[in-house]
Amino acid sequence: MSSAPTTPPRSFLWARAVFLTLLSGFVLVPVFVMVSSSLKPLQDVSGRFRWLPSGLTIRPYLDIWDTVPLARYFANSVVVAGAATVFSVIIAIFAAYAVSRYEFPGKRVFTVTVLSTQMFPGILFLLPLFLIYVNIGNATGIALYGSRGGLILTYLTFSLPFSIWMLIGYFASIPRALDEAAAVDGCGPVATLFRIVIPAAIPGIVAVAVYAFMTAWGEVLFASIMTDDTTRTLSVGLQGYATQNDVYWNQVMAASLTVSVPVVAGFLLLQRYLVAGLTAGAVK
């Protein structure tokens, strides 16, 4: 007979409650500061911080679009992050499918090389990429430096290796008996990929897409070097609220909250796929 579950000791319950309370405060206090600061007049956030504002105003949420060209920065971020995500997912799907289903010379070297690229910090590639883009532009006239295309290629170098590595593990968890059944029905390798493997690997693909998008959306270092005034992204454009004379802290908080809403909403909608994809990729 199985024994009845024992009740945790009272000391454990109190310790858990205290820990969860402290953890909740650690997470929620910064959010409260951001929200309250975004609703304050500039004079209230320029001096000593006050937990309770003297007055509330939505003016910062209206001024953020005029102080800097926030709409243009937002569009640049959407285009760059979206394109980097699409290309990363497409390339990773085909590469991971080939590695997980076929044997070919150099397969092990390829997988080890893909994984080993994650050991190097991104700043090591900043100067080489800058020089490559400038030289390509001078030699061919193709403007990579200061363009959205160059930034998309840059972000692919960050997200693609991890995307391939994770999808290899996820595709390997899909039984090959499904491929054999599809072959019996007359499907070739490409048809099997699109009809069998991809539908079964949706959680892993969503996890890769979220990772690639978040990597491109919040990147600052390369965006600050590889862009100009017309191609600047949100992560760099938010610095425009700081001038030589003042820092518009209320607008900084308002803009940060505004541009975070689409990302947070998308993450909440896809979180169950993200958790399932990361878990399967890690286990396999």
Short mmCIF file of C-alpha atoms in Angstrom, two decimals:
data_model
loop_
_atom_site.label_atom_id
_atom_site.label_comp_id
_atom_site.label_asym_id
_atom_site.label_seq_id
_atom_site.Cartn_x
_atom_site.Cartn_y
_atom_site.Cartn_z
CA MET A 1 0.00 0.00 0.00
CA SER A 2 1.23 3.44 -0.84
CA SER A 3 1.67 5.77 2.08
CA ALA A 4 -0.29 9.01 2.24
CA PRO A 5 1.67 12.12 1.28
CA THR A 6 3.19 13.81 4.30
CA THR A 7 2.53 17.46 5.08
CA PRO A 8 5.65 19.65 4.75
CA PRO A 9 6.92 21.06 8.04
CA ARG A 10 5.68 24.49 9.04
CA SER A 11 9.19 25.92 8.86
CA PHE A 12 9.43 24.89 5.21
CA LEU A 13 6.09 26.52 4.39
CA TRP A 14 7.15 29.78 6.05
CA ALA A 15 10.53 29.73 4.31
CA ARG A 16 8.85 29.11 0.96
CA ALA A 17 6.39 31.94 1.51
CA VAL A 18 9.17 34.36 2.46
CA PHE A 19 11.29 33.34 -0.52
CA LEU A 20 8.42 33.68 -3.00
CA THR A 21 7.49 37.07 -1.52
CA LEU A 22 11.04 38.35 -1.87
CA LEU A 23 11.28 36.95 -5.39
CA SER A 24 7.97 38.58 -6.38
CA GLY A 25 9.14 41.90 -4.97
CA PHE A 26 12.44 41.59 -6.84
CA VAL A 27 10.50 41.15 -10.10
CA LEU A 28 7.58 43.52 -9.55
CA VAL A 29 9.31 46.53 -7.96
CA PRO A 30 11.26 47.44 -11.14
CA VAL A 31 8.05 47.10 -13.17
CA PHE A 32 6.25 49.40 -10.75
CA VAL A 33 9.07 51.95 -10.99
CA MET A 34 8.91 51.88 -14.77
CA VAL A 35 5.13 52.23 -14.94
CA SER A 36 4.96 54.96 -12.30
CA SER A 37 7.86 56.90 -13.84
CA SER A 38 6.26 56.73 -17.28
CA LEU A 39 3.16 58.44 -15.89
CA LYS A 40 4.98 61.27 -14.12
CA PRO A 41 5.85 64.75 -15.41
CA LEU A 42 9.53 65.23 -16.19
CA GLN A 43 10.16 67.35 -13.08
CA ASP A 44 8.97 64.48 -10.87
CA VAL A 45 11.50 62.02 -12.31
CA SER A 46 14.42 64.44 -12.62
CA GLY A 47 14.89 64.86 -8.87
CA ARG A 48 14.68 62.53 -5.91
CA PHE A 49 12.63 59.42 -6.58
CA ARG A 50 9.16 59.35 -5.04
CA TRP A 51 7.18 56.13 -4.80
CA LEU A 52 3.85 57.93 -5.10
CA PRO A 53 3.67 60.50 -7.92
CA SER A 54 2.23 63.91 -7.19
CA GLY A 55 0.21 63.71 -10.40
CA LEU A 56 -0.40 61.28 -13.24
CA THR A 57 -0.19 62.13 -16.92
CA ILE A 58 -0.18 60.19 -20.18
CA ARG A 59 1.76 62.95 -21.90
CA PRO A 60 5.03 60.93 -22.01
CA TYR A 61 3.28 58.25 -24.08
CA LEU A 62 2.32 60.93 -26.61
CA ASP A 63 5.66 62.73 -26.64
CA ILE A 64 7.78 59.62 -27.26
CA TRP A 65 6.81 59.63 -30.94
CA ASP A 66 7.96 63.23 -31.47
CA THR A 67 11.11 63.44 -29.35
CA VAL A 68 12.77 60.73 -31.47
CA PRO A 69 11.52 58.98 -34.64
CA LEU A 70 10.36 56.01 -32.59
CA ALA A 71 8.03 54.69 -35.30
CA ARG A 72 10.93 54.42 -37.76
CA TYR A 73 13.11 52.68 -35.19
CA PHE A 74 10.26 50.31 -34.41
CA ALA A 75 9.80 49.50 -38.11
CA ASN A 76 13.55 48.88 -38.52
CA SER A 77 13.58 46.51 -35.55
CA VAL A 78 10.56 44.60 -36.84
CA VAL A 79 12.06 44.22 -40.32
CA VAL A 80 15.53 43.25 -39.12
CA ALA A 81 14.42 40.90 -36.34
CA GLY A 82 11.65 39.38 -38.47
CA ALA A 83 13.90 38.75 -41.47
CA ALA A 84 16.70 37.34 -39.30
CA THR A 85 14.18 35.01 -37.66
CA VAL A 86 12.71 33.78 -40.95
CA PHE A 87 16.08 33.11 -42.57
CA SER A 88 17.46 31.51 -39.41
CA VAL A 89 14.50 29.14 -39.12
CA ILE A 90 14.51 28.17 -42.81
CA ILE A 91 18.25 27.49 -42.95
CA ALA A 92 18.25 25.70 -39.60
CA ILE A 93 15.39 23.41 -40.67
CA PHE A 94 17.17 22.19 -43.80
CA ALA A 95 20.57 21.89 -42.08
CA ALA A 96 19.20 20.07 -39.04
CA TYR A 97 17.13 17.71 -41.20
CA ALA A 98 20.19 16.76 -43.24
CA VAL A 99 22.32 16.16 -40.15
CA SER A 100 19.64 14.21 -38.25
CA ARG A 101 18.62 11.95 -41.15
CA TYR A 102 21.68 11.37 -43.33
CA GLU A 103 25.30 10.30 -42.99
CA PHE A 104 27.88 12.28 -44.94
CA PRO A 105 31.62 12.98 -44.71
CA GLY A 106 32.41 15.68 -42.17
CA LYS A 107 29.11 15.36 -40.34
CA ARG A 108 30.70 15.24 -36.91
CA VAL A 109 33.08 18.09 -37.75
CA PHE A 110 30.11 20.17 -38.89
CA THR A 111 28.10 19.62 -35.71
CA VAL A 112 31.10 20.28 -33.46
CA THR A 113 31.96 23.43 -35.40
CA VAL A 114 28.38 24.70 -35.16
CA LEU A 115 28.34 24.16 -31.41
CA SER A 116 31.85 25.54 -30.82
CA THR A 117 30.92 28.92 -32.31
CA GLN A 118 28.89 29.59 -29.18
CA MET A 119 32.09 29.71 -27.12
CA PHE A 120 33.27 33.01 -28.60
CA PRO A 121 31.90 36.38 -27.46
CA GLY A 122 30.21 38.41 -30.16
CA ILE A 123 32.52 41.39 -29.70
CA LEU A 124 35.35 39.39 -31.30
CA PHE A 125 33.48 39.53 -34.62
CA LEU A 126 32.69 43.25 -34.49
CA LEU A 127 35.85 44.59 -36.18
CA PRO A 128 36.16 41.74 -38.75
CA LEU A 129 32.53 42.12 -39.82
CA PHE A 130 32.87 45.88 -40.02
CA LEU A 131 35.94 45.59 -42.27
CA ILE A 132 34.30 42.91 -44.41
CA TYR A 133 31.19 44.99 -44.96
CA VAL A 134 33.15 48.13 -45.79
CA ASN A 135 35.42 46.27 -48.24
CA ILE A 136 32.46 44.55 -49.92
CA GLY A 137 30.78 47.93 -50.31
CA ASN A 138 33.90 49.49 -51.82
CA ALA A 139 34.51 46.58 -54.20
CA THR A 140 30.98 45.77 -55.36
CA GLY A 141 28.85 48.76 -54.44
CA ILE A 142 26.61 46.55 -52.29
CA ALA A 143 25.92 48.56 -49.16
CA LEU A 144 26.08 46.19 -46.20
CA TYR A 145 27.43 48.65 -43.66
CA GLY A 146 24.68 50.95 -42.46
CA SER A 147 21.94 48.86 -44.07
CA ARG A 148 19.22 46.53 -42.82
CA GLY A 149 20.62 43.71 -44.93
CA GLY A 150 24.00 43.88 -43.28
CA LEU A 151 22.43 43.83 -39.83
CA ILE A 152 20.28 40.84 -40.78
CA LEU A 153 23.38 38.92 -41.91
CA THR A 154 25.10 39.87 -38.67
CA TYR A 155 22.27 38.54 -36.53
CA LEU A 156 22.22 35.31 -38.54
CA THR A 157 25.77 34.63 -37.38
CA PHE A 158 24.50 34.78 -33.79
CA SER A 159 21.25 32.82 -33.95
CA LEU A 160 21.88 30.27 -36.71
CA PRO A 161 24.44 27.98 -34.96
CA PHE A 162 22.29 27.53 -31.85
CA SER A 163 19.16 27.12 -33.99
CA ILE A 164 20.76 24.34 -36.03
CA TRP A 165 22.09 22.59 -32.95
CA MET A 166 18.73 22.65 -31.15
CA LEU A 167 16.73 21.48 -34.17
CA ILE A 168 19.16 18.61 -34.74
CA GLY A 169 18.24 17.25 -31.32
CA TYR A 170 14.54 17.84 -31.89
CA PHE A 171 14.46 16.22 -35.34
CA ALA A 172 16.42 13.27 -33.97
CA SER A 173 13.60 12.67 -31.47
CA ILE A 174 11.09 12.19 -34.29
CA PRO A 175 10.90 8.44 -35.13
CA ARG A 176 12.37 7.52 -38.48
CA ALA A 177 9.50 5.09 -38.92
CA LEU A 178 7.44 8.10 -39.95
CA ASP A 179 9.93 8.81 -42.73
CA GLU A 180 9.76 5.20 -43.87
CA ALA A 181 5.96 5.28 -43.88
CA ALA A 182 6.04 8.48 -45.94
CA ALA A 183 8.49 6.86 -48.40
CA VAL A 184 6.11 3.92 -48.82
CA ASP A 185 3.39 6.43 -49.73
CA GLY A 186 5.66 7.90 -52.41
CA CYS A 187 7.06 10.93 -50.59
CA GLY A 188 10.59 12.00 -51.34
CA PRO A 189 12.95 13.61 -48.80
CA VAL A 190 11.61 17.14 -49.35
CA ALA A 191 7.96 16.03 -49.19
CA THR A 192 8.71 14.04 -46.03
CA LEU A 193 10.29 17.12 -44.46
CA PHE A 194 7.32 19.37 -45.17
CA ARG A 195 4.52 16.85 -44.60
CA ILE A 196 5.86 14.79 -41.71
CA VAL A 197 8.88 16.25 -39.92
CA ILE A 198 7.98 19.94 -39.77
CA PRO A 199 4.40 19.41 -38.46
CA ALA A 200 5.78 17.11 -35.77
CA ALA A 201 8.51 19.59 -34.85
CA ILE A 202 6.39 22.73 -34.45
CA PRO A 203 7.34 23.26 -30.75
CA GLY A 204 11.04 23.08 -31.56
CA ILE A 205 10.70 25.40 -34.56
CA VAL A 206 8.75 27.92 -32.47
CA ALA A 207 11.46 27.80 -29.79
CA VAL A 208 14.12 28.49 -32.42
CA ALA A 209 12.07 31.34 -33.88
CA VAL A 210 11.57 32.96 -30.47
CA TYR A 211 15.27 32.65 -29.68
CA ALA A 212 16.31 34.16 -33.03
CA PHE A 213 13.81 37.00 -32.73
CA MET A 214 14.80 37.91 -29.17
CA THR A 215 18.49 37.80 -30.07
CA ALA A 216 17.97 40.31 -32.88
CA TRP A 217 15.37 42.45 -31.10
CA GLY A 218 17.43 43.40 -28.06
CA GLU A 219 20.96 43.48 -29.49
CA VAL A 220 22.79 46.78 -28.91
CA LEU A 221 26.50 46.49 -29.69
CA PHE A 222 26.36 45.62 -33.40
CA ALA A 223 23.26 47.74 -33.97
CA SER A 224 25.09 50.81 -32.66
CA ILE A 225 28.03 50.27 -35.05
CA MET A 226 26.40 48.77 -38.16
CA THR A 227 23.51 51.24 -38.53
CA ASP A 228 23.06 54.91 -39.36
CA ASP A 229 20.27 57.42 -38.71
CA THR A 230 17.91 55.80 -41.22
CA THR A 231 18.45 52.14 -40.23
CA ARG A 232 18.79 52.56 -36.46
CA THR A 233 16.87 50.02 -34.37
CA LEU A 234 14.97 50.43 -31.12
CA SER A 235 17.76 49.18 -28.89
CA VAL A 236 19.95 52.05 -30.10
CA GLY A 237 17.22 54.58 -30.82
CA LEU A 238 16.10 54.71 -27.20
CA GLN A 239 19.36 56.49 -26.43
CA GLY A 240 17.94 59.49 -28.27
CA TYR A 241 15.90 60.42 -25.20
CA ALA A 242 19.16 61.43 -23.50
CA THR A 243 20.39 64.83 -24.69
CA GLN A 244 23.34 66.98 -23.64
CA ASN A 245 21.10 68.98 -21.34
CA ASP A 246 18.69 66.46 -19.89
CA VAL A 247 17.44 62.88 -19.88
CA TYR A 248 13.73 62.38 -20.49
CA TRP A 249 13.38 59.56 -18.00
CA ASN A 250 9.59 59.50 -18.16
CA GLN A 251 9.70 59.12 -21.93
CA VAL A 252 12.43 56.48 -21.69
CA MET A 253 10.21 54.41 -19.41
CA ALA A 254 7.14 55.01 -21.57
CA ALA A 255 8.97 54.04 -24.75
CA SER A 256 10.48 50.95 -23.11
CA LEU A 257 7.07 49.76 -21.99
CA THR A 258 5.47 50.54 -25.34
CA VAL A 259 7.99 48.61 -27.43
CA SER A 260 7.96 45.70 -24.97
CA VAL A 261 4.24 45.04 -25.30
CA PRO A 262 4.38 43.17 -28.67
CA VAL A 263 7.31 41.03 -27.54
CA VAL A 264 5.77 40.14 -24.18
CA ALA A 265 2.40 39.38 -25.80
CA GLY A 266 4.01 37.13 -28.39
CA PHE A 267 6.06 35.35 -25.75
CA LEU A 268 2.98 34.67 -23.61
CA LEU A 269 1.11 33.28 -26.61
CA LEU A 270 3.97 30.97 -27.60
CA GLN A 271 5.35 30.02 -24.20
CA ARG A 272 3.92 26.49 -24.18
CA TYR A 273 5.60 25.76 -27.52
CA LEU A 274 8.78 27.40 -26.31
CA VAL A 275 9.00 25.29 -23.15
CA ALA A 276 8.22 22.08 -25.04
CA GLY A 277 10.77 22.86 -27.74
CA LEU A 278 13.57 23.79 -25.35
CA THR A 279 12.91 20.73 -23.18
CA ALA A 280 12.96 18.30 -26.10
CA GLY A 281 16.04 19.91 -27.63
CA ALA A 282 17.89 19.80 -24.33
CA VAL A 283 16.98 16.18 -23.54
CA LYS A 284 17.82 14.84 -26.96
#
